[in-house]
Amino acid sequence: MPKKRVLIANRGEIAARIARTAHRLNIETIGIVSAHDPAQDHLSSCTHQRIIPDREPAELFLSPEYLAELAQREGASLLHPGYGFLSESPLLAEACEKTGTTFIGPNPALLRLFGDKQKTKERAESRKIPVLTATTVEMETTAGQKALHSLAKSARFPLLVKARAGGGGRGMRLVHNPTDLEEQCASAAREAEKFFLDGTLLIEPYLEKIKHIEVQIAADRSGDTIHLFERECSAQRNYQKILEEAPANSISETVKEALFRDAVHLLSELSYSGLATVEFLVTEAGEYFFTEVNPRLQVEHTVTEEVLGIDLVELQFHLAEGGTLGDFENQLGRSSGQPLTSLSPQGYALQARVNAEDALSFQPDAGRVRDLSFPAAEEGFRLETGISAGSLIVPFFDSLLFKVIHHGRDREEVTQKMERHLLQITLIGVETNIPFLLRMLQSGAWCDGTHTTQHAAAVQRTTPPLHKIAQLHCCASYLAQRSSVEEEKKSSWARGDRFAVVQHESSLRRAIIKGCDLTFSVDQHGPSSFSFTFLPLEGEESAILRVSGLQWCDDSVFFLADGVGASFRVSQVPEGWWVLGPYLATKTVLLPPLLREKNNTDSMTERSLTSPLPGTVIEVRKKVGDLVKSGDTILLLESMKMEHPLESKVSGTVQSLSVATGDTVHAGELLAVVAPEER
């Protein structure tokens, strides 16, 4: 008898995750990828690999009929959509019905219901579940424009704009004042249309100081619906989760029980079969409001698995093939053989999403992973990844690279382990959010559990100016280069230190870090004591940074910068040095100095508008000769299906524009130059 087969209609870490469970269940897996997609690591996890020549990378996973027909041709009786892409698409579920393929998820009618946030809210209201009142807006209609004008006149701001048909932060905007409402809604609608093929928006009141709590639901075809407890996902940036935990220790048992009751009640009597997540907002006073249902596996399903000792992907396979909750036989560790209804959370679990992005602006990054290594395995440590050294990260998809998960005795222990392991990860070549994750984990609000959905923004506001961060990276890179030279010379180290004492270096040096062009000189006062003098940037005086207390441990360096301690991991790359610091993980290029322009207080760096990431220009808002103010948007760039406004850094006149709408640009490419106004 031939083995069962499943087509995995996804890529990256979730494709590898699904394949692992399928192999344990003796199910053959079919991994797919576009021939034009250079990121193919997940294929190695699959029994069979199919490289598709006639589909672009993103198009492949957004073609429902093609995917269902491909599953049929490959002899796959099952199709697992993972998350994202078409995981909530009724069109894919219908296409699977037509080909006789079992779609691992609910039926098309329920996907349509839960894909429409307004209808889902109406169902919740009919069941006496608290919701926030929302206004539905279709931007292209007269009624939609009237609704916007009405909200601008009478609504209490801020307002939250959301895509009716989707989630995950896509098509979501926070609008603080009426004058920005139409522009922000137009941008959100465009993004929603690209992601969910539906630009309809919901606009609702924005709640401050709230917790984001979600309930894991499982249901079978017999009508049995249960909860598998809760997760807290309050640590978010740009409305996308970055740290997820279970259980939610910050809310009372009374509130938890109410959420469990309402989540089960919402999905009962629907003939729902599979997994779902019901999401709520909880206020400081313990009030709560239903927001949406995600009828699929969640990115953060791992923390529920860890505290309950179960495999939710295994449960998905079981339910999709007609199994019941009562006859599910869990095959994992401590919960093996226990009925689902007898499980309760044990210990605490935390997941960190490591994204390819600038840790300051959260803009996606792309490029080749030159080197990648993870901490050694230990009890409670789990890694879900779909990349390896040599992987090329492309701008067509979500920026998630891998997930780090820890399970342990309590929140304090697990947080400490997470910090340690994030610091031990080596990833060179692509910027990540690891420095920001560490800042979140080390913040007081995280440690005492009082963080809310606004906490990431509060942490971000404590970030020093970029040129100050660049100066620290410059110091670390210079010291690493100096150390390398000293080692090559095999010079004697005073008291074991790496540097022989050189009183003064007469030559100026130059460093480029994320567009900051720094010219500096160095004075050495002892084996581990230096002064770095940075020539002035726009509107500033020369800066002197005093470095002392220098300590090395392998590729890590610690020093006091003007008395404040900072640690860096420094690795040499062909173009310079890759530095992981407290705020950024990025490249430093050390070059011979160049003469700066005289009688010009505005550096070329300030006047030039360069692309921070690869993408496509979707709108040019200014033309040559236009007057602009500092902060004005010159153009909109789309990367990884998200819009990024690029703003002028100075007030003045647009001197040149080197791109037009529709152009594809590379990271670092010059897009425009603004001539500063005379002073």
XYZ file of C-alpha atoms in Angstrom:
679
model
C 0.000 0.000 0.000
C 1.538 3.368 -1.013
C 2.345 5.882 1.702
C 0.231 8.962 2.194
C 1.623 12.145 0.681
C 1.196 15.803 1.605
C 1.992 18.769 -0.596
C 3.389 21.606 1.534
C 2.174 24.809 -0.118
C 4.680 27.028 1.671
C 8.376 27.690 2.107
C 10.972 28.576 4.735
C 10.848 27.495 8.359
C 7.175 26.492 8.415
C 7.631 24.120 5.458
C 10.510 22.432 7.291
C 8.416 22.343 10.489
C 5.460 20.612 8.774
C 7.787 18.140 7.047
C 9.314 17.096 10.380
C 5.974 16.044 11.831
C 4.870 14.399 8.590
C 8.003 12.249 8.526
C 7.375 11.157 12.123
C 3.840 10.134 11.057
C 5.249 8.215 8.053
C 3.711 10.666 5.562
C 5.772 11.523 2.475
C 6.238 15.235 1.856
C 6.419 17.192 -1.392
C 8.307 20.476 -1.127
C 7.912 23.073 -3.861
C 9.761 26.203 -4.917
C 9.921 28.493 -7.917
C 12.969 28.032 -10.145
C 13.421 31.811 -9.795
C 13.532 31.641 -5.968
C 17.139 31.348 -4.743
C 15.994 30.435 -1.201
C 15.371 26.698 -1.466
C 16.645 25.419 1.903
C 13.299 23.963 2.963
C 13.423 21.428 0.125
C 16.090 19.425 1.957
C 13.525 18.656 4.681
C 11.089 17.062 2.213
C 10.867 13.539 0.778
C 10.328 14.864 -2.740
C 11.439 18.205 -4.169
C 9.740 19.971 -7.054
C 11.271 23.067 -8.662
C 8.588 24.869 -10.658
C 9.927 26.601 -13.783
C 6.890 28.605 -14.908
C 5.964 30.513 -11.729
C 7.569 33.549 -10.109
C 8.529 33.086 -6.416
C 5.520 34.789 -4.818
C 3.096 33.837 -7.609
C 3.646 30.116 -6.972
C 2.201 30.232 -3.460
C -0.687 32.512 -4.500
C -2.097 30.261 -7.263
C -4.869 28.159 -5.654
C -5.943 26.103 -8.672
C -2.366 25.414 -9.699
C -1.445 24.209 -6.174
C -4.464 21.898 -5.921
C -3.805 20.453 -9.381
C -0.124 20.016 -8.552
C -1.054 18.049 -5.420
C -3.311 15.826 -7.513
C -0.590 15.231 -10.138
C 1.910 14.346 -7.435
C -0.405 11.832 -5.820
C -0.763 13.879 -2.629
C -4.019 13.205 -0.806
C -3.304 16.114 1.585
C -2.348 19.766 1.161
C -0.949 21.764 4.098
C -0.931 25.541 3.525
C 1.199 26.454 6.574
C 0.550 30.096 7.496
C 0.504 33.232 5.393
C 0.047 32.997 1.622
C -3.219 31.057 0.979
C -3.583 29.450 4.407
C -6.885 31.304 4.942
C -8.021 31.265 1.315
C -11.446 29.783 0.515
C -10.303 29.615 -3.121
C -7.548 27.145 -2.237
C -9.915 25.084 -0.092
C -12.441 24.997 -2.962
C -9.757 24.049 -5.478
C -8.743 21.170 -3.208
C -12.376 20.012 -3.011
C -12.538 19.918 -6.813
C -9.417 17.740 -7.099
C -10.339 15.466 -4.189
C -7.403 16.693 -2.100
C -7.865 17.121 1.656
C -7.172 20.736 2.614
C -5.716 20.911 6.117
C -7.945 23.604 7.507
C -11.647 24.480 7.766
C -14.119 24.395 4.886
C -14.426 27.257 2.342
C -17.578 28.715 3.906
C -15.906 29.135 7.293
C -12.772 30.575 5.712
C -15.005 33.190 4.058
C -16.727 33.934 7.354
C -13.528 34.411 9.328
C -11.808 36.173 6.441
C -14.375 38.957 6.794
C -13.599 40.679 10.080
C -16.874 42.585 10.072
C -19.013 39.466 9.702
C -16.941 37.727 12.357
C -17.563 40.629 14.725
C -21.269 40.461 13.988
C -21.258 36.776 14.949
C -19.404 37.638 18.172
C -21.924 40.380 19.004
C -24.804 37.974 18.416
C -23.211 35.706 21.025
C -22.828 38.543 23.555
C -19.035 38.656 23.190
C -17.608 42.191 23.654
C -16.291 43.821 20.446
C -15.060 47.242 19.365
C -17.420 49.039 16.971
C -15.833 49.357 13.526
C -16.635 51.299 10.338
C -16.265 49.465 7.020
C -14.651 51.522 4.244
C -14.176 50.699 0.567
C -11.825 53.389 -0.682
C -12.968 53.284 -4.317
C -16.645 53.894 -3.554
C -18.576 57.087 -2.896
C -19.930 55.581 0.321
C -16.383 54.834 1.458
C -15.273 58.419 0.883
C -18.308 59.728 2.758
C -17.524 57.419 5.679
C -13.958 58.742 5.776
C -15.098 62.370 5.781
C -17.576 61.601 8.553
C -14.901 59.929 10.672
C -12.493 62.816 10.081
C -15.104 65.258 11.407
C -16.607 63.355 14.322
C -14.401 60.440 15.416
C -12.193 60.502 18.467
C -8.581 59.952 17.451
C -6.354 57.947 17.337
C -8.034 55.400 15.068
C -6.779 51.984 14.007
C -7.145 51.077 10.316
C -7.183 47.337 9.543
C -7.573 45.139 6.480
C -10.986 43.453 6.611
C -9.714 40.288 4.938
C -6.358 39.766 6.646
C -4.092 40.125 9.639
C -0.468 39.913 10.716
C -0.091 43.704 10.690
C -0.538 43.904 6.907
C -2.750 46.775 5.821
C -2.783 48.183 9.342
C -2.166 51.846 10.205
C -2.454 53.963 13.350
C -3.887 57.406 12.508
C -3.390 60.157 15.063
C -5.201 63.075 13.413
C -7.949 63.699 10.817
C -5.636 65.263 8.223
C -3.732 61.983 7.785
C -6.768 59.691 7.633
C -7.333 59.565 3.872
C -3.658 59.114 2.961
C -3.120 56.387 5.561
C -6.270 54.557 4.494
C -5.214 54.673 0.843
C -1.855 53.163 1.736
C -3.455 50.483 3.922
C -5.935 49.602 1.164
C -3.165 49.150 -1.404
C -1.222 46.886 0.933
C -4.342 44.872 1.812
C -5.156 44.425 -1.869
C -1.680 43.036 -2.531
C -1.732 40.629 0.414
C -5.367 39.545 0.590
C -6.808 40.571 -2.810
C -9.301 42.726 -0.901
C -8.638 46.390 -0.133
C -11.686 46.840 2.120
C -10.810 48.416 5.479
C -12.174 48.406 9.005
C -11.639 51.518 11.116
C -12.080 51.268 14.865
C -11.094 53.096 18.080
C -7.493 52.565 19.151
C -7.076 51.309 22.706
C -3.963 52.263 24.636
C -2.187 50.216 27.335
C -3.634 46.893 26.288
C -2.540 43.269 26.294
C -2.885 41.075 23.209
C -4.121 37.667 24.372
C -5.134 34.800 22.112
C -6.803 31.452 22.772
C -5.850 28.266 20.928
C -8.924 26.337 19.759
C -9.232 22.787 18.399
C -12.467 21.364 16.944
C -13.529 18.190 15.150
C -16.241 17.247 12.676
C -18.445 15.782 15.392
C -18.976 19.291 16.783
C -16.635 18.959 19.768
C -14.771 22.228 20.410
C -12.172 22.770 23.134
C -9.565 25.355 24.103
C -5.875 24.594 24.530
C -5.238 27.585 26.792
C -3.809 30.998 25.950
C -0.781 32.842 24.631
C 0.317 36.429 25.211
C 1.525 38.341 22.135
C 1.707 41.910 23.450
C 5.337 42.403 22.347
C 4.776 43.738 18.827
C 6.413 46.139 16.437
C 4.401 47.700 13.607
C 1.454 45.529 14.757
C 3.435 42.336 14.114
C 4.332 39.993 16.952
C 8.007 39.485 17.811
C 7.910 37.831 21.266
C 5.187 35.341 22.201
C 4.720 33.549 25.495
C 2.609 30.956 27.263
C 1.002 31.053 29.675
C -0.077 34.699 29.952
C 1.019 35.374 33.514
C -0.038 39.022 33.433
C -3.821 38.486 33.411
C -6.045 36.989 36.084
C -7.474 33.486 36.049
C -10.943 35.040 36.016
C -10.228 36.877 32.768
C -8.613 33.767 31.277
C -11.685 31.662 32.004
C -13.906 34.290 30.379
C -11.708 34.301 27.263
C -11.755 30.496 27.078
C -15.537 30.451 27.392
C -16.117 33.085 24.706
C -13.572 31.613 22.288
C -15.196 28.180 22.451
C -18.683 29.706 22.267
C -17.750 31.703 19.135
C -16.680 28.603 17.188
C -19.237 26.139 18.504
C -22.193 24.985 16.345
C -20.311 25.802 13.130
C -19.086 22.312 12.188
C -15.600 23.787 12.407
C -12.816 21.199 12.080
C -9.148 21.954 12.719
C -7.179 24.544 14.645
C -8.095 28.190 15.117
C -6.865 31.088 17.198
C -9.285 33.589 18.718
C -7.683 36.948 19.499
C -8.638 39.467 22.193
C -7.490 42.820 23.550
C -7.430 43.093 27.362
C -7.314 46.417 29.218
C -5.592 47.224 32.521
C -8.979 47.025 34.229
C -9.580 43.484 32.931
C -12.102 44.449 30.246
C -11.638 42.516 27.023
C -12.719 42.808 23.393
C -12.775 40.201 20.648
C -10.799 41.187 17.525
C -10.535 38.288 15.050
C -10.293 34.576 14.346
C -7.285 33.102 12.543
C -8.524 29.789 11.070
C -5.078 28.227 10.665
C -1.844 27.334 12.411
C -0.198 30.377 14.014
C 3.468 31.323 13.817
C 3.512 31.193 17.622
C 1.944 27.715 17.926
C 5.284 26.510 19.286
C 4.831 27.958 22.784
C 1.520 26.128 23.216
C 3.214 22.920 22.090
C 5.983 23.402 24.624
C 3.837 24.050 27.699
C 1.319 21.290 26.844
C 3.776 18.754 25.453
C 1.845 18.175 22.201
C 2.378 18.508 18.443
C -0.261 20.798 16.954
C 0.708 19.912 13.378
C 0.097 16.263 14.223
C -3.303 17.266 15.580
C -4.008 19.112 12.322
C -3.307 15.978 10.273
C -5.503 13.931 12.626
C -8.484 16.286 12.438
C -8.187 16.834 8.674
C -8.532 13.101 8.086
C -11.725 12.889 10.136
C -10.286 12.061 13.542
C -11.917 13.350 16.712
C -10.482 15.188 19.669
C -11.387 12.248 21.887
C -9.428 9.667 19.911
C -6.307 11.782 19.358
C -3.319 9.910 20.711
C -0.519 12.357 21.386
C 2.862 10.724 20.751
C 5.147 13.252 22.399
C 7.166 13.024 25.619
C 5.560 13.915 28.908
C 1.991 14.171 27.557
C 2.098 10.932 25.558
C -1.208 9.115 25.714
C -3.025 11.799 27.730
C -6.434 13.018 26.504
C -6.382 16.604 25.251
C -8.940 17.649 27.867
C -6.649 16.519 30.698
C -3.718 18.706 29.664
C -2.662 21.837 31.549
C 0.281 24.206 30.992
C 3.542 23.106 32.595
C 6.274 25.690 33.098
C 6.691 28.645 30.765
C 7.612 28.983 27.058
C 8.853 31.947 25.042
C 9.367 32.397 21.301
C 11.459 35.086 19.606
C 11.005 35.813 15.907
C 14.299 36.694 14.242
C 13.573 38.810 11.166
C 15.766 40.104 8.350
C 15.366 43.783 9.164
C 17.020 46.942 10.374
C 16.851 46.821 14.183
C 16.212 50.590 14.339
C 13.629 51.243 11.615
C 12.304 47.664 11.180
C 12.658 48.011 7.412
C 13.331 44.624 5.772
C 16.827 43.665 4.723
C 17.982 41.284 2.008
C 21.247 39.720 0.917
C 23.340 36.576 1.295
C 23.901 34.920 4.660
C 27.706 34.661 4.745
C 27.907 32.766 8.011
C 25.301 31.257 10.325
C 25.621 29.238 13.507
C 23.311 28.539 16.415
C 23.907 27.635 20.071
C 24.411 23.991 20.966
C 21.229 22.072 21.714
C 20.177 21.826 25.333
C 17.070 20.875 27.267
C 14.232 23.297 26.623
C 15.892 24.908 23.577
C 14.146 24.654 20.206
C 14.935 26.165 16.837
C 12.675 26.459 13.777
C 14.622 27.612 10.729
C 14.494 27.455 6.981
C 17.860 29.060 6.190
C 21.537 28.109 6.367
C 24.934 29.640 5.627
C 24.896 30.688 1.981
C 21.132 31.310 1.829
C 20.070 34.308 -0.226
C 17.367 36.344 1.508
C 15.111 37.926 -1.104
C 12.641 40.835 -0.786
C 9.596 38.976 -2.137
C 8.433 37.385 1.126
C 7.874 37.990 4.815
C 11.087 38.912 6.636
C 10.932 36.029 9.179
C 14.193 34.036 9.103
C 13.854 31.666 12.040
C 12.302 31.286 15.473
C 14.066 30.623 18.775
C 11.928 28.901 21.412
C 12.696 28.168 25.060
C 10.722 26.157 27.598
C 11.644 26.085 31.268
C 10.554 26.371 34.852
C 9.428 30.007 34.925
C 9.449 33.298 33.035
C 12.586 34.705 34.650
C 14.663 31.600 33.912
C 13.469 31.338 30.321
C 14.024 35.057 29.630
C 17.637 34.759 30.809
C 18.213 31.707 28.609
C 16.663 33.448 25.623
C 18.975 36.442 26.058
C 22.014 34.167 26.267
C 21.119 32.171 23.189
C 20.231 35.184 21.056
C 23.670 36.603 21.865
C 25.295 33.309 20.830
C 23.745 33.291 17.356
C 26.193 34.186 14.595
C 24.515 35.609 11.483
C 26.692 37.620 9.130
C 25.596 39.279 5.899
C 21.978 40.202 6.625
C 20.794 42.598 9.309
C 18.420 41.190 11.927
C 16.273 42.412 14.782
C 18.297 40.490 17.401
C 19.582 43.689 19.068
C 16.013 44.965 19.416
C 14.769 41.635 20.793
C 17.490 41.825 23.438
C 16.521 45.380 24.335
C 12.913 44.263 24.750
C 13.880 41.318 26.966
C 16.119 43.497 29.128
C 13.521 46.238 29.650
C 11.885 46.741 33.002
C 8.339 46.443 31.644
C 9.108 43.044 30.102
C 10.786 41.762 33.246
C 7.844 42.665 35.476
C 5.234 41.629 32.901
C 3.598 45.047 32.547
C 4.523 45.520 28.872
C 1.683 46.328 26.477
C 1.269 46.473 22.706
C 2.906 49.937 22.835
C 6.027 48.750 24.619
C 8.131 48.204 21.507
C 7.503 51.808 20.472
C 8.548 52.963 23.954
C 11.775 50.961 23.718
C 12.422 52.352 20.251
C 12.079 55.922 21.558
C 15.085 55.336 23.838
C 17.328 54.662 20.821
C 20.254 57.101 20.477
C 20.701 58.994 17.187
C 22.125 56.867 14.383
C 25.429 58.772 14.245
C 25.997 58.064 17.963
C 25.430 54.343 17.376
C 27.694 54.520 14.325
C 30.462 56.014 16.469
C 30.314 53.008 18.827
C 30.450 50.591 15.877
C 33.355 52.578 14.484
C 35.275 52.165 17.747
C 34.590 48.420 17.892
C 35.627 47.936 14.253
C 38.799 49.991 14.627
C 39.803 48.068 17.763
C 39.160 44.761 15.999
C 41.256 45.825 13.018
C 44.005 47.103 15.291
C 43.943 43.841 17.222
C 44.227 41.872 13.992
C 47.237 43.915 12.891
C 48.910 43.538 16.279
C 48.401 39.787 16.226
C 49.885 39.564 12.742
C 52.923 41.514 13.950
C 53.096 39.203 16.973
C 53.909 42.216 19.097
C 54.322 41.850 22.839
C 51.212 42.621 24.869
C 51.571 44.649 27.989
C 50.016 42.660 30.856
C 48.448 40.349 28.290
C 46.591 43.170 26.523
C 46.259 43.071 22.737
C 47.724 46.485 21.988
C 51.164 47.978 22.283
C 50.920 51.635 23.298
C 50.992 54.192 20.470
C 50.548 57.719 21.810
C 48.960 59.333 18.725
C 48.052 58.381 15.174
C 48.659 61.377 12.960
C 46.476 60.226 10.073
C 42.741 60.654 9.949
C 40.602 57.608 9.386
C 37.215 57.111 7.798
C 34.317 54.738 8.569
C 30.981 54.200 6.830
C 28.162 52.634 8.844
C 24.593 52.596 7.435
C 25.136 55.776 5.422
C 26.951 57.624 8.218
C 30.283 58.838 6.864
C 32.553 59.353 9.871
C 36.030 60.880 9.830
C 38.009 60.371 13.023
C 41.409 60.245 14.693
C 42.627 58.096 17.573
C 44.809 58.799 20.599
C 45.950 55.934 22.805
C 46.551 56.542 26.511
C 47.350 53.005 27.631
C 46.987 49.359 26.579
C 43.192 49.536 26.934
C 42.458 53.258 26.892
C 41.730 55.373 23.782
C 40.181 58.649 22.709
C 38.305 58.804 19.402
C 37.815 62.301 17.964
C 35.065 62.481 15.327
C 34.985 65.427 12.914
C 31.727 67.374 13.069
C 28.588 66.302 11.247
C 25.851 68.748 10.250
C 25.018 71.198 13.002
C 27.322 69.562 15.548
C 30.717 70.093 17.069
C 33.552 67.600 17.062
C 32.778 64.652 19.323
C 35.324 62.933 21.555
C 34.528 59.411 22.730
C 36.716 58.061 25.519
C 37.104 54.301 25.484
C 38.508 52.419 28.473
C 38.314 49.088 30.264
C 38.898 47.159 27.054
C 38.320 43.391 27.387
C 38.362 40.665 24.728
C 36.812 37.200 24.707
C 37.129 35.391 21.372
C 35.259 37.604 18.854
C 33.594 39.741 21.539
C 34.885 43.026 22.846
C 33.661 44.981 25.883
C 34.589 48.551 26.668
C 33.393 51.620 28.526
C 32.411 54.453 26.184
C 32.440 57.658 28.248
C 31.893 55.435 31.275
C 28.983 53.425 29.857
C 29.610 49.727 29.224
C 28.878 48.174 25.828
C 29.576 44.726 24.307
C 30.101 43.936 20.616
C 30.684 40.821 18.558
C 33.011 41.660 15.680
C 33.705 39.461 12.642
C 35.818 40.279 9.606
C 34.107 40.216 6.200
C 35.626 41.013 2.782
C 34.304 44.595 2.794
C 35.145 45.398 6.418
C 33.719 44.271 9.756
C 30.348 42.852 10.762
C 29.403 44.203 14.179
C 26.605 43.047 16.489
C 26.124 45.797 19.040
C 23.500 46.906 21.556
C 21.381 48.607 18.868
C 22.380 47.198 15.473
C 23.860 44.245 13.652
C 25.460 45.704 10.547
C 28.610 46.206 8.489
C 31.342 48.770 9.110
C 33.668 49.761 6.274
C 36.984 51.339 7.334
C 38.534 53.434 4.532
C 41.288 55.994 4.027
C 39.886 59.459 4.768
C 38.586 61.774 2.055
C 38.510 65.552 2.136
C 35.135 66.897 3.131
C 33.443 69.726 1.269
C 34.316 73.085 2.766
C 31.796 75.837 3.464
C 28.959 73.350 3.340
C 27.296 72.420 6.581
C 24.931 69.931 4.914
C 26.822 66.712 4.159
C 26.070 64.765 1.008
C 24.747 62.027 3.264
C 22.061 64.382 4.576
C 21.122 65.701 1.119
C 20.993 62.311 -0.599
C 17.972 60.040 -0.476
C 19.130 56.440 -0.864
C 17.127 53.239 -0.854
C 17.405 51.520 2.551
C 16.443 48.167 1.008
C 15.764 46.515 -2.348
C 12.285 47.099 -3.728
C 10.044 48.803 -6.263
C 9.119 52.508 -6.470
C 5.304 52.615 -6.363
C 4.773 56.389 -6.186
C 6.898 59.504 -6.710
C 5.320 62.402 -4.830
C 7.763 65.202 -5.675
C 9.392 66.436 -8.879
C 12.599 68.293 -9.593
C 12.262 71.904 -8.450
C 9.661 71.210 -5.729
C 10.200 72.807 -2.324
C 10.241 70.273 0.518
C 10.536 70.364 4.271
C 12.562 67.975 6.392
C 10.350 64.924 6.905
C 8.353 65.325 3.678
C 7.794 62.075 1.773
C 9.613 62.140 -1.594
C 8.514 58.703 -2.781
C 7.004 55.384 -1.673
C 9.000 52.175 -1.914
C 7.470 48.700 -1.755
C 9.534 45.820 -0.379
C 8.340 42.453 0.896
C 4.824 43.662 0.007
C 4.990 46.491 2.554
C 5.103 50.218 1.801
C 7.994 52.346 3.053
C 7.822 56.163 2.778
C 11.242 57.722 2.051
C 11.529 61.193 3.518
C 13.795 64.170 2.928
C 16.357 64.700 5.683
C 16.647 68.442 5.028
C 14.463 71.350 3.966
C 15.181 72.672 0.488
C 14.576 72.049 -3.220
C 14.503 68.715 -5.031
C 17.656 68.927 -7.154
C 17.507 65.554 -8.922
C 15.339 62.431 -9.154
C 16.916 59.293 -10.594
C 13.885 56.973 -10.462
C 10.295 56.836 -11.671
C 7.210 54.903 -10.608
C 7.667 51.205 -11.339
C 11.466 51.219 -11.180
C 13.224 48.416 -9.280
C 15.980 49.672 -6.980
C 18.787 48.092 -4.963
C 19.685 48.741 -1.340
C 21.908 51.821 -1.125
C 20.924 53.132 -4.579
C 20.758 56.943 -4.914
C 17.156 57.972 -5.582
C 17.075 61.744 -5.145
C 19.113 64.746 -4.018
C 17.688 67.746 -2.131
C 19.572 71.051 -2.272
C 19.286 72.562 1.230
C 17.690 75.956 1.658
C 20.045 78.860 2.225
C 20.509 79.945 5.809
